[in-house]
Amino acid sequence: MTEPGHGPAVPTRLTVLAGPTAVGKGSVSADIRTRHPEVWISISATTRRPRPGEQDGVHYWFVSDAEFDRMIEADELLEWAVVHRAARYGTPRAPVQEALAAGRPALLEIDLQGARQVHAAMPDALMVFLAPPSWEELVRRLVGRGTENDEERERRLATARQELAAETEFDVTIVNTEIHDAAEELVALMVGPAGPS
Ligand code: 5GP
């Protein structure tokens, strides 16, 4: 007996991109946002303050703790997590469902805790791990960003060590040697193999 869903794999439309701190997830998704308007990218809600240049509704929805509490209470978040023990981040559920219903390839760029929640809630989601070329390179990128103080950087390094070990939980690994190449590799995975050439 053939059960529904056991035929040839239907290309999944939800993709989760996770990986260690400062590996370049944000840069890869920004590159996709610029070059691939066909890919829908989720805008997370966060309780952290905007960094210079960040815009509400573009990079994040910057919300108060009370508003984040309300979103959790109303079950409006597909997943959420406290990241770096500093602020809460979550994926608004409705826009993801709308994008998927519209048949758009949808991308979530989230941390590992959030990725695990999405994997549990939506087992068909394609789980992609973005890895650094090496640990040394990851540290260089983390320090190079220079937006955190020493204590914050140490905290992020500790998180990154744990996050690197999680690679085996993912379906695919993309090594982020060069942002544009990694972005193209990810989009190719999301939209499936190109037609005959
Ligand atoms: P940043 O504060 O540097 O923008 O992001 C910090 C971390 O939060 C990154 O690892 C990013 O992937 C993660 N993040 C951003 N949005 C979400 C979200 O909606 N859910 C979860 N779980 N993590 C998120």
PDB file of C-alpha atoms and ligand atoms in Angstrom:
ATOM      1  CA  MET A   1       0.000   0.000   0.000  1.00  0.00           C
ATOM      2  CA  THR A   2       1.284   3.374  -0.936  1.00  0.00           C
ATOM      3  CA  GLU A   3       0.733   6.064   1.603  1.00  0.00           C
ATOM      4  CA  PRO A   4       0.370   9.677   0.668  1.00  0.00           C
ATOM      5  CA  GLY A   5       3.621  11.498   1.037  1.00  0.00           C
ATOM      6  CA  HIS A   6       5.733   8.447   0.285  1.00  0.00           C
ATOM      7  CA  GLY A   7       6.077   9.151  -3.416  1.00  0.00           C
ATOM      8  CA  PRO A   8       8.879  11.152  -4.968  1.00  0.00           C
ATOM      9  CA  ALA A   9       9.994  13.893  -2.623  1.00  0.00           C
ATOM     10  CA  VAL A  10       8.000  17.072  -3.057  1.00  0.00           C
ATOM     11  CA  PRO A  11      10.465  19.957  -2.883  1.00  0.00           C
ATOM     12  CA  THR A  12      10.059  21.536   0.507  1.00  0.00           C
ATOM     13  CA  ARG A  13       9.549  25.260   0.464  1.00  0.00           C
ATOM     14  CA  LEU A  14      10.656  26.124   3.981  1.00  0.00           C
ATOM     15  CA  THR A  15      14.380  26.325   4.559  1.00  0.00           C
ATOM     16  CA  VAL A  16      16.075  27.032   7.875  1.00  0.00           C
ATOM     17  CA  LEU A  17      19.553  28.550   7.825  1.00  0.00           C
ATOM     18  CA  ALA A  18      21.412  28.245  11.115  1.00  0.00           C
ATOM     19  CA  GLY A  19      25.016  28.133  12.225  1.00  0.00           C
ATOM     20  CA  PRO A  20      27.409  29.542  14.767  1.00  0.00           C
ATOM     21  CA  THR A  21      27.618  33.159  15.798  1.00  0.00           C
ATOM     22  CA  ALA A  22      29.323  35.426  13.262  1.00  0.00           C
ATOM     23  CA  VAL A  23      29.584  32.734  10.608  1.00  0.00           C
ATOM     24  CA  GLY A  24      27.856  35.157   8.261  1.00  0.00           C
ATOM     25  CA  LYS A  25      24.226  34.009   8.233  1.00  0.00           C
ATOM     26  CA  GLY A  26      23.055  37.616   8.131  1.00  0.00           C
ATOM     27  CA  SER A  27      25.387  38.481   5.233  1.00  0.00           C
ATOM     28  CA  VAL A  28      24.293  35.427   3.264  1.00  0.00           C
ATOM     29  CA  SER A  29      20.608  36.216   3.753  1.00  0.00           C
ATOM     30  CA  ALA A  30      21.232  39.901   2.902  1.00  0.00           C
ATOM     31  CA  ASP A  31      22.907  38.803  -0.332  1.00  0.00           C
ATOM     32  CA  ILE A  32      19.894  36.628  -1.149  1.00  0.00           C
ATOM     33  CA  ARG A  33      17.536  39.506  -0.321  1.00  0.00           C
ATOM     34  CA  THR A  34      19.365  41.707  -2.839  1.00  0.00           C
ATOM     35  CA  ARG A  35      19.817  39.223  -5.652  1.00  0.00           C
ATOM     36  CA  HIS A  36      16.908  36.827  -5.303  1.00  0.00           C
ATOM     37  CA  PRO A  37      13.594  38.610  -4.821  1.00  0.00           C
ATOM     38  CA  GLU A  38      11.852  35.310  -5.577  1.00  0.00           C
ATOM     39  CA  VAL A  39      13.009  34.067  -2.165  1.00  0.00           C
ATOM     40  CA  TRP A  40      10.902  35.255   0.752  1.00  0.00           C
ATOM     41  CA  ILE A  41      12.940  35.942   3.898  1.00  0.00           C
ATOM     42  CA  SER A  42      11.301  36.038   7.295  1.00  0.00           C
ATOM     43  CA  ILE A  43      11.673  39.193   9.396  1.00  0.00           C
ATOM     44  CA  SER A  44      12.165  38.220  13.024  1.00  0.00           C
ATOM     45  CA  ALA A  45      10.854  40.029  16.046  1.00  0.00           C
ATOM     46  CA  THR A  46      13.477  40.885  18.634  1.00  0.00           C
ATOM     47  CA  THR A  47      13.703  42.635  21.983  1.00  0.00           C
ATOM     48  CA  ARG A  48      17.255  43.833  21.361  1.00  0.00           C
ATOM     49  CA  ARG A  49      17.878  47.471  20.440  1.00  0.00           C
ATOM     50  CA  PRO A  50      18.540  48.355  16.804  1.00  0.00           C
ATOM     51  CA  ARG A  51      22.173  48.769  15.766  1.00  0.00           C
ATOM     52  CA  PRO A  52      23.072  51.844  13.711  1.00  0.00           C
ATOM     53  CA  GLY A  53      21.587  51.500  10.242  1.00  0.00           C
ATOM     54  CA  GLU A  54      19.047  48.844  11.195  1.00  0.00           C
ATOM     55  CA  GLN A  55      15.442  49.616  10.317  1.00  0.00           C
ATOM     56  CA  ASP A  56      12.262  48.398  11.932  1.00  0.00           C
ATOM     57  CA  GLY A  57      10.399  46.108   9.567  1.00  0.00           C
ATOM     58  CA  VAL A  58      13.432  45.624   7.330  1.00  0.00           C
ATOM     59  CA  HIS A  59      16.107  43.914   9.432  1.00  0.00           C
ATOM     60  CA  TYR A  60      13.907  43.050  12.401  1.00  0.00           C
ATOM     61  CA  TRP A  61      10.675  44.036  14.061  1.00  0.00           C
ATOM     62  CA  PHE A  62      12.083  45.756  17.133  1.00  0.00           C
ATOM     63  CA  VAL A  63       9.596  45.152  19.918  1.00  0.00           C
ATOM     64  CA  SER A  64       9.342  45.742  23.672  1.00  0.00           C
ATOM     65  CA  ASP A  65       9.477  42.905  26.201  1.00  0.00           C
ATOM     66  CA  ALA A  66       5.764  43.388  26.796  1.00  0.00           C
ATOM     67  CA  GLU A  67       4.991  43.077  23.085  1.00  0.00           C
ATOM     68  CA  PHE A  68       7.174  39.958  22.823  1.00  0.00           C
ATOM     69  CA  ASP A  69       5.307  38.459  25.804  1.00  0.00           C
ATOM     70  CA  ARG A  70       2.040  39.233  24.051  1.00  0.00           C
ATOM     71  CA  MET A  71       3.212  37.533  20.834  1.00  0.00           C
ATOM     72  CA  ILE A  72       4.167  34.384  22.774  1.00  0.00           C
ATOM     73  CA  GLU A  73       0.877  34.417  24.653  1.00  0.00           C
ATOM     74  CA  ALA A  74      -1.121  34.809  21.433  1.00  0.00           C
ATOM     75  CA  ASP A  75       0.866  31.933  19.860  1.00  0.00           C
ATOM     76  CA  GLU A  76       1.975  34.258  17.076  1.00  0.00           C
ATOM     77  CA  LEU A  77       5.546  32.916  16.981  1.00  0.00           C
ATOM     78  CA  LEU A  78       6.561  29.800  15.075  1.00  0.00           C
ATOM     79  CA  GLU A  79       9.637  29.590  17.308  1.00  0.00           C
ATOM     80  CA  TRP A  80      11.491  31.859  19.680  1.00  0.00           C
ATOM     81  CA  ALA A  81      14.629  31.799  21.787  1.00  0.00           C
ATOM     82  CA  VAL A  82      16.800  33.840  24.100  1.00  0.00           C
ATOM     83  CA  VAL A  83      20.006  34.307  22.128  1.00  0.00           C
ATOM     84  CA  HIS A  84      23.373  34.923  23.827  1.00  0.00           C
ATOM     85  CA  ARG A  85      21.442  35.240  27.090  1.00  0.00           C
ATOM     86  CA  ALA A  86      20.796  38.790  26.021  1.00  0.00           C
ATOM     87  CA  ALA A  87      17.582  39.268  24.063  1.00  0.00           C
ATOM     88  CA  ARG A  88      14.649  37.341  22.692  1.00  0.00           C
ATOM     89  CA  TYR A  89      14.227  36.624  18.994  1.00  0.00           C
ATOM     90  CA  GLY A  90      11.294  34.931  17.292  1.00  0.00           C
ATOM     91  CA  THR A  91       9.759  34.141  13.927  1.00  0.00           C
ATOM     92  CA  PRO A  92       6.256  35.532  13.361  1.00  0.00           C
ATOM     93  CA  ARG A  93       4.191  32.560  12.213  1.00  0.00           C
ATOM     94  CA  ALA A  94       1.552  34.157   9.951  1.00  0.00           C
ATOM     95  CA  PRO A  95       3.918  35.646   7.331  1.00  0.00           C
ATOM     96  CA  VAL A  96       5.684  32.274   6.983  1.00  0.00           C
ATOM     97  CA  GLN A  97       2.370  30.524   6.405  1.00  0.00           C
ATOM     98  CA  GLU A  98       1.348  33.174   3.865  1.00  0.00           C
ATOM     99  CA  ALA A  99       4.610  32.832   1.930  1.00  0.00           C
ATOM    100  CA  LEU A 100       4.334  29.043   1.882  1.00  0.00           C
ATOM    101  CA  ALA A 101       0.677  29.217   0.832  1.00  0.00           C
ATOM    102  CA  ALA A 102       1.720  31.512  -2.021  1.00  0.00           C
ATOM    103  CA  GLY A 103       4.255  28.878  -3.097  1.00  0.00           C
ATOM    104  CA  ARG A 104       7.283  31.057  -2.433  1.00  0.00           C
ATOM    105  CA  PRO A 105      10.552  29.517  -1.300  1.00  0.00           C
ATOM    106  CA  ALA A 106      10.810  30.751   2.269  1.00  0.00           C
ATOM    107  CA  LEU A 107      13.932  31.235   4.355  1.00  0.00           C
ATOM    108  CA  LEU A 108      14.369  31.547   8.122  1.00  0.00           C
ATOM    109  CA  GLU A 109      17.754  32.768   9.330  1.00  0.00           C
ATOM    110  CA  ILE A 110      17.666  31.858  13.010  1.00  0.00           C
ATOM    111  CA  ASP A 111      19.760  30.460  15.836  1.00  0.00           C
ATOM    112  CA  LEU A 112      20.184  26.790  16.667  1.00  0.00           C
ATOM    113  CA  GLN A 113      17.555  26.667  19.411  1.00  0.00           C
ATOM    114  CA  GLY A 114      15.006  28.119  17.007  1.00  0.00           C
ATOM    115  CA  ALA A 115      16.119  25.741  14.242  1.00  0.00           C
ATOM    116  CA  ARG A 116      15.426  22.774  16.529  1.00  0.00           C
ATOM    117  CA  GLN A 117      11.938  24.071  17.289  1.00  0.00           C
ATOM    118  CA  VAL A 118      11.135  24.505  13.597  1.00  0.00           C
ATOM    119  CA  HIS A 119      12.496  21.027  12.849  1.00  0.00           C
ATOM    120  CA  ALA A 120      10.178  19.578  15.500  1.00  0.00           C
ATOM    121  CA  ALA A 121       7.139  21.567  14.337  1.00  0.00           C
ATOM    122  CA  MET A 122       7.763  21.220  10.601  1.00  0.00           C
ATOM    123  CA  PRO A 123       9.830  18.069   9.950  1.00  0.00           C
ATOM    124  CA  ASP A 124       9.769  18.683   6.189  1.00  0.00           C
ATOM    125  CA  ALA A 125      11.731  21.902   6.517  1.00  0.00           C
ATOM    126  CA  LEU A 126      15.162  21.740   4.908  1.00  0.00           C
ATOM    127  CA  MET A 127      17.751  22.287   7.620  1.00  0.00           C
ATOM    128  CA  VAL A 128      20.888  24.010   6.352  1.00  0.00           C
ATOM    129  CA  PHE A 129      23.974  24.538   8.505  1.00  0.00           C
ATOM    130  CA  LEU A 130      26.265  27.402   7.577  1.00  0.00           C
ATOM    131  CA  ALA A 131      29.799  26.496   8.660  1.00  0.00           C
ATOM    132  CA  PRO A 132      32.944  28.640   8.800  1.00  0.00           C
ATOM    133  CA  PRO A 133      35.990  27.533   6.772  1.00  0.00           C
ATOM    134  CA  SER A 134      37.742  26.970  10.148  1.00  0.00           C
ATOM    135  CA  TRP A 135      37.444  27.772  13.859  1.00  0.00           C
ATOM    136  CA  GLU A 136      40.242  30.361  13.530  1.00  0.00           C
ATOM    137  CA  GLU A 137      38.345  32.107  10.773  1.00  0.00           C
ATOM    138  CA  LEU A 138      35.188  32.101  12.882  1.00  0.00           C
ATOM    139  CA  VAL A 139      37.018  33.761  15.785  1.00  0.00           C
ATOM    140  CA  ARG A 140      38.510  36.304  13.403  1.00  0.00           C
ATOM    141  CA  ARG A 141      35.054  37.163  12.063  1.00  0.00           C
ATOM    142  CA  LEU A 142      33.596  37.388  15.551  1.00  0.00           C
ATOM    143  CA  VAL A 143      36.299  39.728  16.822  1.00  0.00           C
ATOM    144  CA  GLY A 144      36.412  41.645  13.551  1.00  0.00           C
ATOM    145  CA  ARG A 145      32.793  42.656  13.822  1.00  0.00           C
ATOM    146  CA  GLY A 146      33.662  44.697  16.904  1.00  0.00           C
ATOM    147  CA  THR A 147      30.097  45.471  17.906  1.00  0.00           C
ATOM    148  CA  GLU A 148      30.295  43.640  21.237  1.00  0.00           C
ATOM    149  CA  ASN A 149      32.274  44.223  24.427  1.00  0.00           C
ATOM    150  CA  ASP A 150      34.709  41.590  25.825  1.00  0.00           C
ATOM    151  CA  GLU A 151      32.156  39.903  28.021  1.00  0.00           C
ATOM    152  CA  GLU A 152      29.624  39.751  25.225  1.00  0.00           C
ATOM    153  CA  ARG A 153      32.264  38.380  22.808  1.00  0.00           C
ATOM    154  CA  GLU A 154      33.247  35.605  25.258  1.00  0.00           C
ATOM    155  CA  ARG A 155      29.611  34.694  25.650  1.00  0.00           C
ATOM    156  CA  ARG A 156      29.179  34.526  21.893  1.00  0.00           C
ATOM    157  CA  LEU A 157      32.329  32.381  21.476  1.00  0.00           C
ATOM    158  CA  ALA A 158      31.015  29.928  24.047  1.00  0.00           C
ATOM    159  CA  THR A 159      27.726  29.735  22.187  1.00  0.00           C
ATOM    160  CA  ALA A 160      29.565  29.300  18.880  1.00  0.00           C
ATOM    161  CA  ARG A 161      31.532  26.306  20.212  1.00  0.00           C
ATOM    162  CA  GLN A 162      28.307  24.544  21.118  1.00  0.00           C
ATOM    163  CA  GLU A 163      26.668  25.541  17.865  1.00  0.00           C
ATOM    164  CA  LEU A 164      29.516  24.132  15.734  1.00  0.00           C
ATOM    165  CA  ALA A 165      28.970  20.744  17.341  1.00  0.00           C
ATOM    166  CA  ALA A 166      25.365  20.742  16.141  1.00  0.00           C
ATOM    167  CA  GLU A 167      26.261  20.383  12.470  1.00  0.00           C
ATOM    168  CA  THR A 168      25.329  16.688  12.454  1.00  0.00           C
ATOM    169  CA  GLU A 169      21.692  17.579  13.228  1.00  0.00           C
ATOM    170  CA  PHE A 170      21.326  19.284   9.854  1.00  0.00           C
ATOM    171  CA  ASP A 171      20.437  17.979   6.384  1.00  0.00           C
ATOM    172  CA  VAL A 172      23.091  19.947   4.523  1.00  0.00           C
ATOM    173  CA  THR A 173      26.204  21.977   5.333  1.00  0.00           C
ATOM    174  CA  ILE A 174      27.284  24.987   3.322  1.00  0.00           C
ATOM    175  CA  VAL A 175      30.782  26.305   4.057  1.00  0.00           C
ATOM    176  CA  ASN A 176      30.768  30.081   4.033  1.00  0.00           C
ATOM    177  CA  THR A 177      34.111  30.793   2.400  1.00  0.00           C
ATOM    178  CA  GLU A 178      32.654  33.510   0.217  1.00  0.00           C
ATOM    179  CA  ILE A 179      29.258  35.115   0.898  1.00  0.00           C
ATOM    180  CA  HIS A 180      28.013  35.228  -2.670  1.00  0.00           C
ATOM    181  CA  ASP A 181      28.968  31.591  -3.380  1.00  0.00           C
ATOM    182  CA  ALA A 182      27.298  30.432  -0.178  1.00  0.00           C
ATOM    183  CA  ALA A 183      24.164  32.421  -1.054  1.00  0.00           C
ATOM    184  CA  GLU A 184      23.998  30.898  -4.537  1.00  0.00           C
ATOM    185  CA  GLU A 185      24.473  27.408  -3.114  1.00  0.00           C
ATOM    186  CA  LEU A 186      21.636  27.997  -0.671  1.00  0.00           C
ATOM    187  CA  VAL A 187      19.240  29.350  -3.305  1.00  0.00           C
ATOM    188  CA  ALA A 188      20.022  26.376  -5.560  1.00  0.00           C
ATOM    189  CA  LEU A 189      19.077  24.047  -2.692  1.00  0.00           C
ATOM    190  CA  MET A 190      15.874  25.982  -2.041  1.00  0.00           C
ATOM    191  CA  VAL A 191      14.549  26.154  -5.559  1.00  0.00           C
ATOM    192  CA  GLY A 192      15.751  22.698  -6.544  1.00  0.00           C
ATOM    193  CA  PRO A 193      17.996  21.653  -9.382  1.00  0.00           C
ATOM    194  CA  ALA A 194      17.973  23.852 -12.468  1.00  0.00           C
ATOM    195  CA  GLY A 195      16.172  22.475 -15.488  1.00  0.00           C
ATOM    196  CA  PRO A 196      18.018  20.736 -18.336  1.00  0.00           C
ATOM    197  CA  SER A 197      20.615  22.991 -19.870  1.00  0.00           C
TER     198      SER A 197
HETATM  199  P1  5GP B   1      21.925  39.641  15.867  1.00  0.00           P
HETATM  200  O1  5GP B   1      21.544  40.220  17.189  1.00  0.00           O
HETATM  201  O2  5GP B   1      23.409  39.644  15.653  1.00  0.00           O
HETATM  202  O3  5GP B   1      21.178  40.281  14.717  1.00  0.00           O
HETATM  203  O4  5GP B   1      21.464  38.129  15.866  1.00  0.00           O
HETATM  204  C1  5GP B   1      21.856  37.280  16.881  1.00  0.00           C
HETATM  205  C2  5GP B   1      21.392  35.877  16.589  1.00  0.00           C
HETATM  206  O5  5GP B   1      19.974  35.788  16.627  1.00  0.00           O
HETATM  207  C3  5GP B   1      21.794  35.306  15.237  1.00  0.00           C
HETATM  208  O6  5GP B   1      22.411  34.042  15.471  1.00  0.00           O
HETATM  209  C4  5GP B   1      20.487  35.117  14.508  1.00  0.00           C
HETATM  210  O7  5GP B   1      20.530  33.992  13.658  1.00  0.00           O
HETATM  211  C5  5GP B   1      19.541  34.878  15.653  1.00  0.00           C
HETATM  212  N1  5GP B   1      18.154  35.148  15.262  1.00  0.00           N
HETATM  213  C6  5GP B   1      17.696  36.151  14.487  1.00  0.00           C
HETATM  214  N2  5GP B   1      16.377  36.067  14.347  1.00  0.00           N
HETATM  215  C7  5GP B   1      15.968  34.976  15.038  1.00  0.00           C
HETATM  216  C8  5GP B   1      14.696  34.356  15.254  1.00  0.00           C
HETATM  217  O8  5GP B   1      13.655  34.781  14.770  1.00  0.00           O
HETATM  218  N3  5GP B   1      14.685  33.249  16.031  1.00  0.00           N
HETATM  219  C9  5GP B   1      15.809  32.731  16.580  1.00  0.00           C
HETATM  220  N4  5GP B   1      15.680  31.618  17.309  1.00  0.00           N
HETATM  221  N5  5GP B   1      17.009  33.271  16.394  1.00  0.00           N
HETATM  222  C10 5GP B   1      17.105  34.395  15.628  1.00  0.00           C
END
